[in-house]
Amino acid sequence: MKNILLFLLIVSMAILGCTKDKAVQPSTGRSLPYENKNLKMELVSAAVPAANDMHFFNENTGIVSTYDGKIYKSIDGGKNWILKFSDTTPDRPLNAILFPNENVGYAAGGAGWCSVAGCLPSGAVLLKTSDAGENWSIVFQITGRSEFSSIASNGKGDLFLIENDYAQSFDFVSKILKSEDGGINWSVMASFDVALKKIIFNKNNGFCIGTYGKIIRSIDDGNTWNESPAFEAGWISDIAFNNSTGYCITNSQTVYKSTDNGENWDPGYTSSTDYFYKLSPLFDNYCLIWGAVPNTGGCFGSNAGSVIHSNNAGSTWESTQFKDITSVWESSFYATHEGYVLAREIGGNKLIKVTVN
């Protein structure tokens, strides 16, 4: 209890000490629509629900999950969004979306802690749809101090969840869960004393990332998991592969690269002008990193959005900064040359269509 009260006191003091200055925008920032020799970016909508994750099946049809436990669907390229699910349990965000195919999909989320002393967290939840997101139902949930942060499937169709359990002292125990029956029954495959953020599969190789610069890896379709040598970093925020070439982001400003399915990693690029949030390795040697310019406008300012581009497998990177969008956190590419990204804005997120030239 004392730890929780101390944590809340520190947060309150930090908020009271902040100044609500206006964020300084980059003087050389670009505006949308924008096009160069590499890509084109066009604003689609400035009123997208406050999404935690999104998935687009094609140019017209997409799904977003939100902080307040809702799922929306668009059938007109993201211009309009229709509510398809609303959680009756309050304060239970939906953190991640997975569609193994066009009809069957999952949304994972929950909250393992809450900000008021003595409160009961909403717990972890997994939703499933069998009709391309038209209808959703709860198939698995855990009460108490647990949440699901990410979901993935391997090449055999097995499902995997990351469950983060929060102790009273804000310590973490993370579990990797596996289901072989479409999400009804789950088994614990491994547990670790770190907070895990994301799980992915690249062929039969599985990867989990999180705090303390650790990558948890499987080379047998997720049956066994082991810690790889840790990076010199506080956290790893994203990981993605294109065939055997992979990238991961550490401490929001360094990109590591692997050319052997994650067996070894080398630091490829560190930026002093951009924060990195989301990786999009699309084809051959082409990779995009979505992010933002550091905020110089006080505690409640915003971060101007940016995209960092490489067409030579990460040997060199080029940054383009924008002055009319904020931090770009999510991306969904339904084809190697086309997709959408989401800039998180106060009062309505912005959806941007991206075309690679």
Short mmCIF file of C-alpha atoms in Angstrom, two decimals:
data_model
loop_
_atom_site.label_atom_id
_atom_site.label_comp_id
_atom_site.label_asym_id
_atom_site.label_seq_id
_atom_site.Cartn_x
_atom_site.Cartn_y
_atom_site.Cartn_z
CA MET A 1 0.00 0.00 0.00
CA LYS A 2 2.82 2.41 0.88
CA ASN A 3 4.44 1.82 -2.51
CA ILE A 4 1.21 2.59 -4.33
CA LEU A 5 0.61 5.78 -2.35
CA LEU A 6 4.19 6.90 -2.96
CA PHE A 7 3.81 6.22 -6.68
CA LEU A 8 0.60 8.27 -6.85
CA LEU A 9 2.20 11.11 -4.90
CA ILE A 10 5.13 11.26 -7.31
CA VAL A 11 2.80 11.27 -10.32
CA SER A 12 0.66 14.04 -8.78
CA MET A 13 3.70 16.21 -8.03
CA ALA A 14 4.99 15.72 -11.57
CA ILE A 15 1.66 16.78 -13.05
CA LEU A 16 1.39 19.86 -10.83
CA GLY A 17 4.93 20.85 -11.72
CA CYS A 18 4.34 20.68 -15.46
CA THR A 19 3.71 23.70 -17.61
CA LYS A 20 1.22 23.40 -20.42
CA ASP A 21 3.45 25.05 -22.99
CA LYS A 22 2.75 24.66 -26.68
CA ALA A 23 4.99 22.08 -28.34
CA VAL A 24 7.59 23.49 -30.67
CA GLN A 25 7.05 22.19 -34.20
CA PRO A 26 10.01 21.46 -36.51
CA SER A 27 10.80 24.54 -38.60
CA THR A 28 11.46 22.37 -41.67
CA GLY A 29 8.45 20.09 -41.13
CA ARG A 30 6.38 18.94 -44.11
CA SER A 31 2.62 19.09 -44.54
CA LEU A 32 0.13 16.53 -45.84
CA PRO A 33 -0.43 15.57 -48.57
CA TYR A 34 3.24 14.79 -49.04
CA GLU A 35 5.16 12.93 -51.75
CA ASN A 36 8.80 12.33 -52.54
CA LYS A 37 10.63 9.76 -54.66
CA ASN A 38 10.05 7.07 -52.04
CA LEU A 39 6.49 7.40 -50.75
CA LYS A 40 3.24 9.32 -50.79
CA MET A 41 1.18 10.19 -47.68
CA GLU A 42 -2.41 11.48 -47.74
CA LEU A 43 -4.75 12.37 -44.87
CA VAL A 44 -7.86 10.17 -44.90
CA SER A 45 -9.64 11.17 -41.69
CA ALA A 46 -9.01 13.39 -38.67
CA ALA A 47 -11.67 11.72 -36.50
CA VAL A 48 -10.60 8.10 -36.00
CA PRO A 49 -11.43 6.46 -32.61
CA ALA A 50 -8.59 6.56 -30.05
CA ALA A 51 -7.03 3.30 -31.20
CA ASN A 52 -4.55 1.02 -29.45
CA ASP A 53 -4.16 -1.14 -32.55
CA MET A 54 -5.53 -1.45 -36.06
CA HIS A 55 -5.76 -3.96 -38.90
CA PHE A 56 -6.68 -3.30 -42.52
CA PHE A 57 -7.74 -6.22 -44.73
CA ASN A 58 -7.52 -4.11 -47.88
CA GLU A 59 -7.82 -0.49 -49.01
CA ASN A 60 -11.44 -0.24 -47.88
CA THR A 61 -11.95 -2.46 -44.82
CA GLY A 62 -10.26 -1.99 -41.45
CA ILE A 63 -10.66 -2.66 -37.73
CA VAL A 64 -9.46 -0.61 -34.72
CA SER A 65 -9.47 -1.46 -31.01
CA THR A 66 -9.52 1.33 -28.42
CA TYR A 67 -8.40 2.33 -24.94
CA ASP A 68 -11.99 2.22 -23.65
CA GLY A 69 -12.71 -1.35 -24.71
CA LYS A 70 -14.39 -0.73 -28.05
CA ILE A 71 -13.98 -2.15 -31.55
CA TYR A 72 -14.86 -0.18 -34.67
CA LYS A 73 -14.97 -1.19 -38.32
CA SER A 74 -14.65 0.87 -41.49
CA ILE A 75 -15.72 -0.21 -44.97
CA ASP A 76 -14.91 3.04 -46.77
CA GLY A 77 -11.17 3.30 -46.35
CA GLY A 78 -11.20 4.74 -42.84
CA LYS A 79 -13.40 7.76 -43.51
CA ASN A 80 -16.21 6.50 -41.25
CA TRP A 81 -16.16 4.03 -38.35
CA ILE A 82 -19.02 1.83 -37.09
CA LEU A 83 -19.10 0.55 -33.49
CA LYS A 84 -19.09 -3.27 -33.43
CA PHE A 85 -18.28 -4.04 -29.77
CA SER A 86 -18.35 -2.17 -26.47
CA ASP A 87 -17.04 -3.82 -23.30
CA THR A 88 -19.43 -3.68 -20.36
CA THR A 89 -16.49 -3.92 -17.95
CA PRO A 90 -15.10 -0.40 -17.40
CA ASP A 91 -11.43 0.54 -17.70
CA ARG A 92 -10.49 -2.52 -19.77
CA PRO A 93 -8.56 -1.41 -22.89
CA LEU A 94 -8.12 -3.59 -25.96
CA ASN A 95 -4.40 -3.59 -26.71
CA ALA A 96 -3.86 -5.78 -29.78
CA ILE A 97 -5.64 -7.15 -32.85
CA LEU A 98 -4.83 -10.35 -34.76
CA PHE A 99 -6.53 -11.71 -37.88
CA PRO A 100 -5.02 -15.06 -38.92
CA ASN A 101 -7.38 -14.97 -41.90
CA GLU A 102 -10.04 -12.64 -43.33
CA ASN A 103 -12.88 -14.06 -41.22
CA VAL A 104 -11.41 -15.12 -37.88
CA GLY A 105 -9.90 -12.45 -35.66
CA TYR A 106 -8.98 -11.73 -32.04
CA ALA A 107 -8.68 -8.65 -29.81
CA ALA A 108 -6.63 -8.94 -26.61
CA GLY A 109 -6.45 -6.51 -23.72
CA GLY A 110 -7.20 -5.73 -20.12
CA ALA A 111 -5.68 -3.82 -17.22
CA GLY A 112 -3.67 -5.37 -14.42
CA TRP A 113 -3.50 -2.27 -12.25
CA CYS A 114 -5.50 0.88 -11.50
CA SER A 115 -4.52 4.30 -10.20
CA VAL A 116 -6.73 4.48 -7.10
CA ALA A 117 -5.46 2.80 -3.92
CA GLY A 118 -7.47 -0.29 -3.05
CA CYS A 119 -9.24 -0.50 -6.41
CA LEU A 120 -9.79 -3.79 -8.25
CA PRO A 121 -8.25 -3.96 -11.75
CA SER A 122 -10.48 -4.97 -14.64
CA GLY A 123 -8.35 -8.02 -15.54
CA ALA A 124 -7.40 -9.61 -18.89
CA VAL A 125 -9.79 -10.34 -21.77
CA LEU A 126 -9.70 -12.00 -25.20
CA LEU A 127 -12.40 -11.43 -27.84
CA LYS A 128 -13.03 -13.42 -31.00
CA THR A 129 -14.88 -12.81 -34.26
CA SER A 130 -15.71 -15.36 -36.97
CA ASP A 131 -17.30 -12.96 -39.47
CA ALA A 132 -14.55 -10.43 -40.26
CA GLY A 133 -15.26 -8.21 -37.27
CA GLU A 134 -19.02 -7.82 -37.54
CA ASN A 135 -19.69 -9.59 -34.22
CA TRP A 136 -17.41 -10.20 -31.25
CA SER A 137 -17.67 -12.35 -28.12
CA ILE A 138 -15.47 -12.96 -25.07
CA VAL A 139 -13.76 -16.37 -25.29
CA PHE A 140 -11.21 -16.11 -22.46
CA GLN A 141 -10.62 -13.82 -19.49
CA ILE A 142 -8.64 -13.65 -16.25
CA THR A 143 -9.76 -11.61 -13.26
CA GLY A 144 -7.45 -9.65 -11.00
CA ARG A 145 -4.08 -8.08 -11.70
CA SER A 146 -3.55 -9.46 -15.21
CA GLU A 147 -3.66 -8.10 -18.74
CA PHE A 148 -2.99 -9.37 -22.24
CA SER A 149 -0.54 -7.09 -24.05
CA SER A 150 -0.13 -8.94 -27.36
CA ILE A 151 -1.36 -11.88 -29.43
CA ALA A 152 0.20 -13.81 -32.34
CA SER A 153 -0.10 -17.07 -34.27
CA ASN A 154 2.59 -19.42 -35.57
CA GLY A 155 2.75 -21.15 -38.93
CA LYS A 156 0.68 -24.08 -37.65
CA GLY A 157 -2.20 -21.85 -36.56
CA ASP A 158 -1.57 -22.06 -32.79
CA LEU A 159 -2.35 -18.88 -30.85
CA PHE A 160 -0.04 -17.20 -28.33
CA LEU A 161 -0.82 -14.55 -25.72
CA ILE A 162 1.41 -12.45 -23.49
CA GLU A 163 -0.08 -12.21 -20.00
CA ASN A 164 1.44 -9.59 -17.72
CA ASP A 165 0.69 -10.03 -14.01
CA TYR A 166 1.14 -7.02 -11.73
CA ALA A 167 2.07 -7.50 -8.07
CA GLN A 168 1.19 -4.94 -5.40
CA SER A 169 4.77 -3.64 -5.52
CA PHE A 170 4.60 -3.06 -9.30
CA ASP A 171 6.83 -6.06 -9.96
CA PHE A 172 6.03 -8.08 -13.09
CA VAL A 173 5.58 -11.71 -13.93
CA SER A 174 4.95 -12.28 -17.62
CA LYS A 175 3.61 -15.53 -19.05
CA ILE A 176 3.51 -16.85 -22.60
CA LEU A 177 0.24 -18.73 -23.15
CA LYS A 178 -0.62 -21.10 -25.99
CA SER A 179 -3.95 -22.29 -27.43
CA GLU A 180 -4.43 -25.05 -29.97
CA ASP A 181 -8.24 -24.79 -30.18
CA GLY A 182 -8.90 -21.26 -31.40
CA GLY A 183 -8.56 -19.49 -28.07
CA ILE A 184 -10.85 -21.56 -25.82
CA ASN A 185 -8.22 -23.35 -23.73
CA TRP A 186 -4.76 -22.06 -22.86
CA SER A 187 -1.53 -23.51 -21.43
CA VAL A 188 1.40 -21.65 -19.86
CA MET A 189 4.50 -22.25 -22.00
CA ALA A 190 6.97 -20.05 -20.06
CA SER A 191 7.17 -17.24 -17.51
CA PHE A 192 9.68 -14.42 -16.97
CA ASP A 193 10.26 -11.64 -14.43
CA VAL A 194 10.01 -8.84 -17.01
CA ALA A 195 7.10 -6.94 -18.54
CA LEU A 196 6.62 -8.23 -22.10
CA LYS A 197 5.11 -5.90 -24.69
CA LYS A 198 4.81 -7.82 -27.95
CA ILE A 199 4.94 -11.33 -29.42
CA ILE A 200 5.47 -12.18 -33.10
CA PHE A 201 6.37 -15.16 -35.27
CA ASN A 202 8.62 -15.28 -38.32
CA LYS A 203 8.26 -18.74 -39.82
CA ASN A 204 8.95 -21.14 -36.92
CA ASN A 205 10.81 -18.49 -34.90
CA GLY A 206 8.97 -16.69 -32.12
CA PHE A 207 10.01 -13.45 -30.43
CA CYS A 208 8.83 -11.61 -27.32
CA ILE A 209 10.13 -8.16 -26.39
CA GLY A 210 9.81 -5.94 -23.34
CA THR A 211 11.75 -4.35 -20.50
CA TYR A 212 15.43 -4.69 -19.56
CA GLY A 213 16.46 -4.99 -23.21
CA LYS A 214 15.56 -8.67 -23.39
CA ILE A 215 14.34 -10.72 -26.33
CA ILE A 216 12.64 -14.00 -25.46
CA ARG A 217 13.05 -16.38 -28.41
CA SER A 218 11.65 -19.69 -29.63
CA ILE A 219 13.02 -21.70 -32.55
CA ASP A 220 10.41 -24.50 -32.43
CA ASP A 221 7.05 -22.83 -33.18
CA GLY A 222 6.65 -21.59 -29.62
CA ASN A 223 6.99 -24.89 -27.74
CA THR A 224 10.04 -23.70 -25.77
CA TRP A 225 11.20 -20.15 -24.99
CA ASN A 226 14.60 -18.87 -23.85
CA GLU A 227 16.18 -15.49 -23.16
CA SER A 228 18.60 -14.21 -25.78
CA PRO A 229 21.56 -12.01 -24.73
CA ALA A 230 20.09 -8.70 -23.57
CA PHE A 231 20.68 -5.39 -25.32
CA GLU A 232 22.17 -2.48 -23.40
CA ALA A 233 18.75 -0.86 -23.20
CA GLY A 234 15.95 -0.23 -20.76
CA TRP A 235 13.29 -1.58 -23.10
CA ILE A 236 12.54 -2.86 -26.59
CA SER A 237 9.42 -1.29 -28.06
CA ASP A 238 8.96 -3.03 -31.42
CA ILE A 239 10.26 -5.92 -33.52
CA ALA A 240 9.44 -6.92 -37.10
CA PHE A 241 10.80 -9.14 -39.88
CA ASN A 242 10.85 -9.35 -43.65
CA ASN A 243 11.98 -12.92 -44.37
CA SER A 244 15.24 -13.49 -42.48
CA THR A 245 15.98 -9.77 -42.02
CA GLY A 246 14.67 -8.30 -38.80
CA TYR A 247 14.69 -4.97 -37.01
CA CYS A 248 14.00 -3.99 -33.42
CA ILE A 249 13.78 -0.65 -31.60
CA THR A 250 15.51 -0.06 -28.26
CA ASN A 251 15.07 2.95 -25.98
CA SER A 252 12.95 4.56 -28.74
CA GLN A 253 15.99 5.92 -30.61
CA THR A 254 18.17 2.99 -31.70
CA VAL A 255 17.45 0.39 -34.39
CA TYR A 256 19.09 -3.03 -34.28
CA LYS A 257 19.23 -5.31 -37.30
CA SER A 258 19.47 -9.09 -37.73
CA THR A 259 20.15 -10.96 -40.97
CA ASP A 260 19.91 -14.50 -39.53
CA ASN A 261 16.34 -14.80 -38.18
CA GLY A 262 17.18 -13.08 -34.90
CA GLU A 263 20.15 -15.22 -33.94
CA ASN A 264 22.43 -12.15 -33.81
CA TRP A 265 21.71 -8.42 -33.70
CA ASP A 266 23.86 -5.42 -34.58
CA PRO A 267 23.12 -1.76 -33.80
CA GLY A 268 22.39 -0.10 -37.12
CA TYR A 269 21.18 3.43 -36.45
CA THR A 270 20.75 5.81 -33.53
CA SER A 271 18.93 9.11 -33.92
CA SER A 272 19.21 12.30 -31.90
CA THR A 273 16.29 13.96 -33.72
CA ASP A 274 13.53 11.31 -33.81
CA TYR A 275 11.77 8.89 -31.52
CA PHE A 276 10.94 5.47 -33.03
CA TYR A 277 7.62 3.74 -32.30
CA LYS A 278 6.62 1.38 -35.12
CA LEU A 279 8.51 -0.70 -37.70
CA SER A 280 7.27 -1.48 -41.23
CA PRO A 281 9.76 -3.68 -43.14
CA LEU A 282 7.84 -4.08 -46.38
CA PHE A 283 9.92 -5.80 -49.06
CA ASP A 284 13.49 -6.63 -50.08
CA ASN A 285 15.73 -3.99 -48.46
CA TYR A 286 12.96 -1.47 -47.78
CA CYS A 287 11.96 -0.47 -44.24
CA LEU A 288 10.01 2.41 -42.69
CA ILE A 289 10.10 3.53 -39.06
CA TRP A 290 7.22 5.62 -37.78
CA GLY A 291 7.67 8.00 -34.88
CA ALA A 292 7.95 11.58 -33.73
CA VAL A 293 10.20 14.54 -33.03
CA PRO A 294 11.13 14.95 -29.33
CA ASN A 295 8.72 17.18 -27.45
CA THR A 296 10.27 20.50 -26.41
CA GLY A 297 7.02 22.12 -25.32
CA GLY A 298 6.50 21.00 -21.72
CA CYS A 299 4.61 18.13 -20.14
CA PHE A 300 1.40 18.54 -22.09
CA GLY A 301 2.75 19.47 -25.49
CA SER A 302 2.60 17.16 -28.48
CA ASN A 303 5.26 15.55 -30.63
CA ALA A 304 5.36 16.30 -34.34
CA GLY A 305 5.21 13.09 -36.39
CA SER A 306 8.02 11.65 -38.50
CA VAL A 307 8.90 8.77 -40.81
CA ILE A 308 12.40 7.35 -41.16
CA HIS A 309 13.13 5.55 -44.41
CA SER A 310 15.76 3.08 -45.63
CA ASN A 311 15.94 1.44 -49.07
CA ASN A 312 19.24 -0.37 -48.45
CA ALA A 313 18.34 -2.72 -45.58
CA GLY A 314 19.21 -0.22 -42.87
CA SER A 315 22.67 0.83 -44.05
CA THR A 316 21.46 4.44 -44.19
CA TRP A 317 18.29 6.14 -42.97
CA GLU A 318 16.56 9.38 -43.97
CA SER A 319 14.10 11.25 -41.72
CA THR A 320 11.11 13.30 -42.85
CA GLN A 321 9.36 15.34 -40.17
CA PHE A 322 5.84 16.77 -40.30
CA LYS A 323 4.30 19.86 -38.76
CA ASP A 324 0.60 19.02 -39.10
CA ILE A 325 0.47 15.54 -37.50
CA THR A 326 1.64 14.28 -34.11
CA SER A 327 3.30 11.02 -33.07
CA VAL A 328 2.71 8.09 -35.44
CA TRP A 329 2.19 4.96 -33.32
CA GLU A 330 0.38 2.39 -35.45
CA SER A 331 0.69 1.03 -38.98
CA SER A 332 -1.11 -1.63 -41.01
CA PHE A 333 0.04 -2.58 -44.51
CA TYR A 334 -2.40 -4.77 -46.44
CA ALA A 335 0.04 -4.95 -49.39
CA THR A 336 3.78 -4.51 -49.82
CA HIS A 337 3.32 -1.03 -51.29
CA GLU A 338 0.14 0.24 -49.59
CA GLY A 339 -1.20 0.69 -46.08
CA TYR A 340 -2.31 3.07 -43.36
CA VAL A 341 -0.68 4.72 -40.34
CA LEU A 342 -2.31 6.38 -37.35
CA ALA A 343 -1.18 9.63 -35.70
CA ARG A 344 -2.48 10.00 -32.15
CA GLU A 345 -4.06 13.41 -31.73
CA ILE A 346 -5.96 15.10 -28.90
CA GLY A 347 -9.59 15.30 -29.98
CA GLY A 348 -9.40 12.75 -32.81
CA ASN A 349 -6.70 10.54 -34.27
CA LYS A 350 -5.57 11.05 -37.88
CA LEU A 351 -5.54 8.19 -40.37
CA ILE A 352 -3.02 8.54 -43.20
CA LYS A 353 -2.84 6.46 -46.35
CA VAL A 354 0.71 5.49 -47.36
CA THR A 355 1.77 4.45 -50.86
CA VAL A 356 5.36 3.34 -51.50
CA ASN A 357 6.62 4.43 -54.91
#
